[in-house]
Short mmCIF file of C-alpha atoms in Angstrom, two decimals:
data_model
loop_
_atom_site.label_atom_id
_atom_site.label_comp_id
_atom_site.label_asym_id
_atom_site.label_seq_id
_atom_site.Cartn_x
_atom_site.Cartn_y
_atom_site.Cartn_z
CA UNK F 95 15.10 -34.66 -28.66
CA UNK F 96 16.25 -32.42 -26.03
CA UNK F 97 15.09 -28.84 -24.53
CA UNK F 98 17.35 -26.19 -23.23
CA UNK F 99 15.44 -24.51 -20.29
CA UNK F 100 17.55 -21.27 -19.89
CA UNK F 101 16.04 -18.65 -21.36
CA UNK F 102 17.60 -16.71 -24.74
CA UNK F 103 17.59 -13.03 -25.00
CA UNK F 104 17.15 -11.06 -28.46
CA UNK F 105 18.16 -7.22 -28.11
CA UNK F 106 14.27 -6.55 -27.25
CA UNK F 107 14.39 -8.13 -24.30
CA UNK F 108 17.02 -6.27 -22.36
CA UNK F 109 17.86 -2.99 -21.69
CA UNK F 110 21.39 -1.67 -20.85
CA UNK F 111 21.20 0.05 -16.88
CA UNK F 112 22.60 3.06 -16.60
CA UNK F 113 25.98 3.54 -14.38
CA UNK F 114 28.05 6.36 -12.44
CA UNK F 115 29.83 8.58 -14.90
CA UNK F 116 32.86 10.55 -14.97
CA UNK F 117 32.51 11.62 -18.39
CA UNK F 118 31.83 15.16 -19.17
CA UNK F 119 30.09 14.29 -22.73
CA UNK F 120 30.06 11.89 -25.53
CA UNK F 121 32.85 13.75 -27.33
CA UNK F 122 35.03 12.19 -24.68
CA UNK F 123 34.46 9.00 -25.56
CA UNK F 124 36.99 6.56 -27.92
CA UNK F 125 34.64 4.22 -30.21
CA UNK F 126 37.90 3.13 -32.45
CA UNK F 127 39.66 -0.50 -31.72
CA UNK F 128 42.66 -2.02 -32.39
CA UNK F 129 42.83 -5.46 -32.57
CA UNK F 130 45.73 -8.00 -33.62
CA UNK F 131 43.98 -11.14 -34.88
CA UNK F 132 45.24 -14.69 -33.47
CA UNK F 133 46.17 -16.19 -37.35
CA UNK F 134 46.80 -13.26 -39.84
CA UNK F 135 48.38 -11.00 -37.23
CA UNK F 136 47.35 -8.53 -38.89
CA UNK F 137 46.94 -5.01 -36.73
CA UNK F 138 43.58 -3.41 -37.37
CA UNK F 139 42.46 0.30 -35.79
CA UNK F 140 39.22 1.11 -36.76
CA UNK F 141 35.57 1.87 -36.12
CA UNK F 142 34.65 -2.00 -35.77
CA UNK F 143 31.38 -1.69 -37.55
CA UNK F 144 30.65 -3.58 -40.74
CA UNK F 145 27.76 -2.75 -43.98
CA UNK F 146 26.80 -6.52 -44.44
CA UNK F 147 27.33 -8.87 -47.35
CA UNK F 148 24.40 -8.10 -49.37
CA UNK F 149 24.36 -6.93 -52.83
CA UNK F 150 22.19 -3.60 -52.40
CA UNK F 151 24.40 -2.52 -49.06
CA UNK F 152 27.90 -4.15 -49.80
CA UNK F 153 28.70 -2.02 -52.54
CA UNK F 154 31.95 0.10 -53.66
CA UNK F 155 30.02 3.15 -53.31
CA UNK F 156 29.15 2.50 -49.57
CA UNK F 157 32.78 1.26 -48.97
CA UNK F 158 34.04 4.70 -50.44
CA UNK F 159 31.48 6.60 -48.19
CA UNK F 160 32.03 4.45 -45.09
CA UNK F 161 35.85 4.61 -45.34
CA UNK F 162 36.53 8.14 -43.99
CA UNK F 163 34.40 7.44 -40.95
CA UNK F 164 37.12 3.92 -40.29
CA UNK F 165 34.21 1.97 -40.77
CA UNK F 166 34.21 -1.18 -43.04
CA UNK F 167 32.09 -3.31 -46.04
CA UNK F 168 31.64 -6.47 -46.94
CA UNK F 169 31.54 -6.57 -50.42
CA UNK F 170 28.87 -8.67 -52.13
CA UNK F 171 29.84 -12.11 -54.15
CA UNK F 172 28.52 -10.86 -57.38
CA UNK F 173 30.82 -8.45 -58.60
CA UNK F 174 32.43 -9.29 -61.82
CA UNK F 175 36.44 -9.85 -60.84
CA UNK F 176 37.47 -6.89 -63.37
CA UNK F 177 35.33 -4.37 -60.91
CA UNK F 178 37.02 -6.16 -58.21
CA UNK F 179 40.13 -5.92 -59.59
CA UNK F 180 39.83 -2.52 -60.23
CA UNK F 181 38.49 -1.55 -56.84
CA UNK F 182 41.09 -3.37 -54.87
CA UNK F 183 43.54 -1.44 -56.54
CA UNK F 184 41.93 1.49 -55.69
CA UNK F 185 41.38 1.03 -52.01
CA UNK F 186 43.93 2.82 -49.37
CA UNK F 187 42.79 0.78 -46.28
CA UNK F 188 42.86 -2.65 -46.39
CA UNK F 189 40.36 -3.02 -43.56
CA UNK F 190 37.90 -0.82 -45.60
CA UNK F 191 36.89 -3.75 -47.25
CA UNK F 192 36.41 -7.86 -46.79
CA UNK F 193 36.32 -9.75 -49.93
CA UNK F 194 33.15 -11.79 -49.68
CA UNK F 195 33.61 -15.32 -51.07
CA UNK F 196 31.54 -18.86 -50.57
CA UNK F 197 32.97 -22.07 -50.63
CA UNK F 198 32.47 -24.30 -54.24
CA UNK F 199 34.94 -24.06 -56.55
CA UNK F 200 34.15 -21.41 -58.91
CA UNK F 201 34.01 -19.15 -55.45
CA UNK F 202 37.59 -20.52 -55.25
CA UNK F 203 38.77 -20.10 -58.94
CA UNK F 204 37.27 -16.20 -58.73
CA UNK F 205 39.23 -15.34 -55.64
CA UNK F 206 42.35 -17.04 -57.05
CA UNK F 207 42.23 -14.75 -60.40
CA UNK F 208 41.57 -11.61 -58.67
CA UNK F 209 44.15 -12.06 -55.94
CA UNK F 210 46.94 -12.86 -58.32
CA UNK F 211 46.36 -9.38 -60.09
CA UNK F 212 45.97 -7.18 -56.54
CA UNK F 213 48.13 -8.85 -54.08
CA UNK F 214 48.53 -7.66 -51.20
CA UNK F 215 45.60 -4.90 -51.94
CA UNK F 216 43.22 -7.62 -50.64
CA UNK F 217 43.73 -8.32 -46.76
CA UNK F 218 40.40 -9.01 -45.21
CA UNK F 219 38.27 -11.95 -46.61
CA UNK F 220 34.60 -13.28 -45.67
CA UNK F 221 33.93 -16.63 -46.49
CA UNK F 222 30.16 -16.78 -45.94
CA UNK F 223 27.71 -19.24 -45.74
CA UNK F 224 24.12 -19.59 -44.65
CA UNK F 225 24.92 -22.60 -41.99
CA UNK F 226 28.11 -22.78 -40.80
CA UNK F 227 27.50 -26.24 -39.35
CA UNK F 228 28.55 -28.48 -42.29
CA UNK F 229 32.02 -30.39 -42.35
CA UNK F 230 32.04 -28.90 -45.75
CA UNK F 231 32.64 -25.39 -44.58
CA UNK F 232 35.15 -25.82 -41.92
CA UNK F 233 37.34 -27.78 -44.03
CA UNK F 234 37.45 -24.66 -46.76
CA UNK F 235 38.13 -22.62 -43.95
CA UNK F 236 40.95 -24.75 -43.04
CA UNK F 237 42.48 -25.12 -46.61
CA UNK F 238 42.02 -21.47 -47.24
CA UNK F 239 43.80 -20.66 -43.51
CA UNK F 240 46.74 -22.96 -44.57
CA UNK F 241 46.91 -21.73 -48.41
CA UNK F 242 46.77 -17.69 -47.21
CA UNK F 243 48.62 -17.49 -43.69
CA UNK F 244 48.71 -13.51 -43.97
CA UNK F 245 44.56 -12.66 -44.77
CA UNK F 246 42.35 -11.89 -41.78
CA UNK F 247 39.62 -14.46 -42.36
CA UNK F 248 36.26 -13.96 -41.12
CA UNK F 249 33.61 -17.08 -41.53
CA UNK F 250 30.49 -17.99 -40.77
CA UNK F 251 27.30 -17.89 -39.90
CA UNK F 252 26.92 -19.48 -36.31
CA UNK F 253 25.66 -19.35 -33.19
CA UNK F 254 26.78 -21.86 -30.71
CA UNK F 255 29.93 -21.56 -28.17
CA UNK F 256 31.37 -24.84 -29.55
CA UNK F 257 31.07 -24.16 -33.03
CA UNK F 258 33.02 -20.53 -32.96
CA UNK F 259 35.43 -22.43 -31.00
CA UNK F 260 35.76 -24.90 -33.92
CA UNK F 261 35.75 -22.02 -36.65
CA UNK F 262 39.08 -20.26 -34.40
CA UNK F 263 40.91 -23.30 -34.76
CA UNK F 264 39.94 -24.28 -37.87
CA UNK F 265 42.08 -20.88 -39.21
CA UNK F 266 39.70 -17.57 -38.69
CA UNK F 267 40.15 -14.83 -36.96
CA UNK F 268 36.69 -13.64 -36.84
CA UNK F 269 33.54 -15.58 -36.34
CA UNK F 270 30.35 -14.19 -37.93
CA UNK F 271 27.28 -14.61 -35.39
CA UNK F 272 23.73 -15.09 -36.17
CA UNK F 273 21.13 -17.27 -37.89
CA UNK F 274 17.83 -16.04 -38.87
CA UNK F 275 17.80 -12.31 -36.51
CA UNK F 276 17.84 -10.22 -40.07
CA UNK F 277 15.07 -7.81 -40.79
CA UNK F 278 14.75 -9.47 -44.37
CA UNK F 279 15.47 -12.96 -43.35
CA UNK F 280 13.07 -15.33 -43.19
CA UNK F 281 15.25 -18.73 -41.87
CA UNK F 282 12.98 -18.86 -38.26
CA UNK F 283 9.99 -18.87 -39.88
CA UNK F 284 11.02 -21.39 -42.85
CA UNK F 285 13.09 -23.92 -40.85
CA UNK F 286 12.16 -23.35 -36.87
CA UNK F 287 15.73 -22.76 -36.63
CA UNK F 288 17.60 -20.03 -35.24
CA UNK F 289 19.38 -18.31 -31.81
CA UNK F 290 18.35 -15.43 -30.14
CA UNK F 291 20.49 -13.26 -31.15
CA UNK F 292 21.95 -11.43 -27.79
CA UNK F 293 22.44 -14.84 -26.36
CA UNK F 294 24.40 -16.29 -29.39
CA UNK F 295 26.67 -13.07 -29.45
CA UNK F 296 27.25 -13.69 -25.71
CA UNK F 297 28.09 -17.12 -25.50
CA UNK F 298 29.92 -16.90 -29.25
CA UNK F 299 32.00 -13.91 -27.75
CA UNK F 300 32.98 -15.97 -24.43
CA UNK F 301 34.20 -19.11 -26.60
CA UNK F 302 36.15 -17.03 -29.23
CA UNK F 303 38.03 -14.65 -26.45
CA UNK F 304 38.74 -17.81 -24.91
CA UNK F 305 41.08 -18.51 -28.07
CA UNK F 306 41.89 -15.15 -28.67
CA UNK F 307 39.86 -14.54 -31.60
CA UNK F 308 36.98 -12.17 -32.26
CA UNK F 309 33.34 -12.15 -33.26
CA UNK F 310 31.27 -10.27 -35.45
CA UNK F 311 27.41 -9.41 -34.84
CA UNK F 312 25.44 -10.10 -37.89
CA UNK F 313 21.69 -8.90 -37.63
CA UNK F 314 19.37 -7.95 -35.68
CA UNK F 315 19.98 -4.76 -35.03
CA UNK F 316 17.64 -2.02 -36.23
CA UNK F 317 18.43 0.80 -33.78
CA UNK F 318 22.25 1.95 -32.70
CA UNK F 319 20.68 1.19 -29.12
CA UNK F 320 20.64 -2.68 -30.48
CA UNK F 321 24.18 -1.94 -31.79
CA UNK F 322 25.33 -0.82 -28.18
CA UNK F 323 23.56 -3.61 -26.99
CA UNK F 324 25.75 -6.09 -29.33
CA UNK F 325 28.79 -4.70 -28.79
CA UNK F 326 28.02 -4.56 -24.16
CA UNK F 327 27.51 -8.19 -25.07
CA UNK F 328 30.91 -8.90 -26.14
CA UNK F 329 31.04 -8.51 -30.02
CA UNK F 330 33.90 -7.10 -31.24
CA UNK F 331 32.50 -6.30 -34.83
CA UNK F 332 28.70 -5.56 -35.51
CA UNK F 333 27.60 -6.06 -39.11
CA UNK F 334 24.51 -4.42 -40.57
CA UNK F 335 22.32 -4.66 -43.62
CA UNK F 336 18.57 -2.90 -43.01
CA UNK F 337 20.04 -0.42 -40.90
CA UNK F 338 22.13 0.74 -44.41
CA UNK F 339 19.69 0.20 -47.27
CA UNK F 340 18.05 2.95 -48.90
CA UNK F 341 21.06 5.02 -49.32
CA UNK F 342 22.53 6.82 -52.12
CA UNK F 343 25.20 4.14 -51.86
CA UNK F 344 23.11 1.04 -52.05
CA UNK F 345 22.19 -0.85 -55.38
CA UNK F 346 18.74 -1.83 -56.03
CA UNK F 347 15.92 -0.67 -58.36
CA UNK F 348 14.19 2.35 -57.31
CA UNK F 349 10.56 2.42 -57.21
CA UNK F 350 7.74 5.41 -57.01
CA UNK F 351 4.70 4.28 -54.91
CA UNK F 352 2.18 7.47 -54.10
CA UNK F 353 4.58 10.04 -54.86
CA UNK F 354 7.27 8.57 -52.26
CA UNK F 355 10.35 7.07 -53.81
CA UNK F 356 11.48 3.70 -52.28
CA UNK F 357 14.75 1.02 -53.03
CA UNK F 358 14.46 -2.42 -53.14
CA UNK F 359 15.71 -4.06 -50.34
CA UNK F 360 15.31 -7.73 -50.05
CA UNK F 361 17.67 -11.23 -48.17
CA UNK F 362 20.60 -12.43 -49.87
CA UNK F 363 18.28 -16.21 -49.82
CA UNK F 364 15.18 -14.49 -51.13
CA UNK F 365 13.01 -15.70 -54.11
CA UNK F 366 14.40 -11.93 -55.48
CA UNK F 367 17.91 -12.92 -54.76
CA UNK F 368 17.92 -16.27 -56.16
CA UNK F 369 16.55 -15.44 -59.54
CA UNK F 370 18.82 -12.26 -60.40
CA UNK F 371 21.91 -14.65 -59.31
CA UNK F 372 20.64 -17.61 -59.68
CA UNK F 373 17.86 -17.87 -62.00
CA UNK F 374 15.82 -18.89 -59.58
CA UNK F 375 15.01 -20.63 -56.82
CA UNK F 376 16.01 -24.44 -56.90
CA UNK F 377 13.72 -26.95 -56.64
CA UNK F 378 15.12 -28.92 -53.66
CA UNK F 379 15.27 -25.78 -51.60
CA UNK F 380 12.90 -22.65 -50.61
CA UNK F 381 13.37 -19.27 -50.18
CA UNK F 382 14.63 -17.85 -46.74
CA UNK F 383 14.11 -14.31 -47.08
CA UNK F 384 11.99 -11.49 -48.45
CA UNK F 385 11.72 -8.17 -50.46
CA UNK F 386 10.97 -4.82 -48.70
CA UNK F 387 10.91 -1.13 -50.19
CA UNK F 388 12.63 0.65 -48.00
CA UNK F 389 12.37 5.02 -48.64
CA UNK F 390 15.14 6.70 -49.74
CA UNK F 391 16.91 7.77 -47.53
CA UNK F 392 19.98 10.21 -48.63
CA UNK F 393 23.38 9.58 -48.47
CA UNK F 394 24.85 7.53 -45.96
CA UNK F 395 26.83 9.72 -44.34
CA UNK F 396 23.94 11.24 -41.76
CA UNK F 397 22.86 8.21 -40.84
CA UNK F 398 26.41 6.70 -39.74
CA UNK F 399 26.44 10.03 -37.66
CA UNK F 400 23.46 8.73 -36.56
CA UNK F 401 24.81 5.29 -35.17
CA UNK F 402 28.36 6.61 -33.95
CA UNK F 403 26.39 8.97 -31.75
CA UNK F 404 24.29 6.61 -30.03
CA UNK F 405 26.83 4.32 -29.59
CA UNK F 406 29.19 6.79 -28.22
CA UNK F 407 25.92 8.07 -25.59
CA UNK F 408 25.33 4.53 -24.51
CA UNK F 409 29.08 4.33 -23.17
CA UNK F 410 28.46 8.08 -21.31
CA UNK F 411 25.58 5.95 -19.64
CA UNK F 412 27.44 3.47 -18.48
CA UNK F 413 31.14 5.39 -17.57
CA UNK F 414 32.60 3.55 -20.48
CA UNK F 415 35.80 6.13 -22.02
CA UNK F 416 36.17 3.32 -24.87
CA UNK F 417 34.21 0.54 -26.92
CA UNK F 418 36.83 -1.79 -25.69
CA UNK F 419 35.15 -0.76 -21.87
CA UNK F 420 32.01 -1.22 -22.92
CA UNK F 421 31.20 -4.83 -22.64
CA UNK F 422 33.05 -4.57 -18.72
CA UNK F 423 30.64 -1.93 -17.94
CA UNK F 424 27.52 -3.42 -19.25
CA UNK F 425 24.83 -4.76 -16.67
CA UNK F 426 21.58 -5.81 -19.08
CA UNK F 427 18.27 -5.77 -17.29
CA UNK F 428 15.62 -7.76 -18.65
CA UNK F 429 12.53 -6.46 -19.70
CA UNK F 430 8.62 -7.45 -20.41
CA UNK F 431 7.98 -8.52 -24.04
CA UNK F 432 7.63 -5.59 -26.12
CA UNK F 433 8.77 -3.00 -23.49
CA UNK F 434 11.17 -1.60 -25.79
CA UNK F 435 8.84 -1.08 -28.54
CA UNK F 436 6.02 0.23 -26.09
CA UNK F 437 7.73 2.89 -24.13
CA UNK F 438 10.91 3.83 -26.65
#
């Protein structure tokens, strides 16, 4: 047994201090990167935010909507591969859009068929697991990196310095960061494991630009002050899930409770999950997540407005004229527990 006595930071606990500006207004500022990632080589230019994985907010529909804005999705697993097909063949941006994959062998098999019939339609995959810590996992990542040199590859989930570092050599180009920081994930509670989330993206950022690769955000987020907050830490991609539900663009039933209409929103480990893709939850595991309603909430459009704007204020606070000058211009100051909630 051993205790690490530095002290992790979630979003809550920090604030982002303001700095001398020389920007007129937000309108000034440039939230687009461009990246070239260390494997695929790919070039990417886009808004480098990301609708998560899950199958009510990683739909076509919110890839269509999000598009425009040069934001991306990460389509859920369950798709049949004719709708993928389809899609894929659709799509005009390639970064619109990961492919969203795990690692057994029908996972495999799937990607292999739909691949074949799109090509080169399909250039952003995410191989995604709940714990990115097995040997299993990094060796899939490997294999896949050495059977698809030209696909921009992002795996995970981690939260540890040496691990990313492991991940980037292993083959991908982007590390996914978090375990447990979701608004519908229940991992901390069920396992006692888990990362505060700031922290991980800080130390996960600082081993992957080491190697020259890159680092997505996943969860914890549930204002675009959090998402600010992620990206002054060092992440180069943010992905989120209950920031998106309750859109015209998610999937999920909708239900009337009191004259207010709501969508199900619920974890991608969740007793709910599990039995519609599943049938159920095993019995040598339990369920790591919940089921929320969540109120409808519109089309997405207003609320990505929403985000981009607070985003692009938070770099007027700090003198930052791009994202990319964000994370150099970022001092965090610490806060007392709840101090966010408390005063706004």
């Amino acid at each position: 047994m051993h205790i690490e006595r530095e002290t992790k930071l979630d979003f809550a606990d920090v604030l982002i201090r303001p700095k001398r500006s020389a920007l007129p207004s937000r309108a000034e500022v440039d939230i687009f990167r461009e990246f070239r990632f260390k494997h695929s080589k790919h070039k990417y230019r886009g808004i480098p935010i990301v609708a998560a994985n899950m199958d009510t907010v990683g739909t076509f529909d919110m890839a269509r909507a999000l598009e425009p804005f040069g934001l991306s999705v990460a389509l859920h697993k369950h798709y049949d591969e004719n709708d993928l097909v389809a899609f894929f063949k659709s799509l005009k941006v390639t970064s619109a859009a990961f492919y969203s994959m795990g690692i057994t062998k029908s996972d495999q098999e799937k990607f292999d068929r739909v691949l074949e019939q799109v090509g080169e339609a399909i250039g952003y995959v995410c191989i995604d697991v709940a714990n990115g810590y097995t040997e299993a996992f990094v060796r899939f990542v490997e294999k896949f990196r050495e059977a698809h040199p030209r696909l921009t590859i992002m795996a995970g989930n981690v939260v540890t310095g040496e691990m990313t570092e492991e991940l980037i050599l292993s083959g991908a180009d982007i590390v996914k960061v978090g375990i447990g920081p979701g608004s519908v994930c229940t991992t901390r509670s069920m396992t006692g494991v888990g990362y505060p989330q700031l922290s991980a993206v800080i130390e996960c950022a600082d081993a992957a630009h080491g190697l020259d690769g890159r680092i997505c955000a996943d969860g914890g987020c549930v204002a675009p002050g959090d998402i600010a907050k992620a990206f002054g830490g060092g992440a180069d991609f943010v992905m989120l899930g209950g920031m998106l539900a309750g859109h015209d663009e998610c999937a999920g039933d909708v239900v009337e409770q009191e004259g207010v209409r709501y969508k199900r929103f619920y974890g991608m480990s969740s007793r709910a999950a599990m039995e519609k893709h599943a049938g159920g939850v095993a019995d040598y595991r339990a369920a790591e997540g919940r089921e929320v309603l969540v109120a409808l909430r519109g089309p997405v459009a207003a609320t990505v407005q929403e985000i981009l704007g607070g985003v692009r204020s938070a770099c007027t606070y700090v003198g930052a004229h791009t994202l990319k000058e964000l994370t150099k211009r970022t001092t965090f100051v610490r806060v007392a527990a709840g101090a966010n909630e408390l005063f706004g």
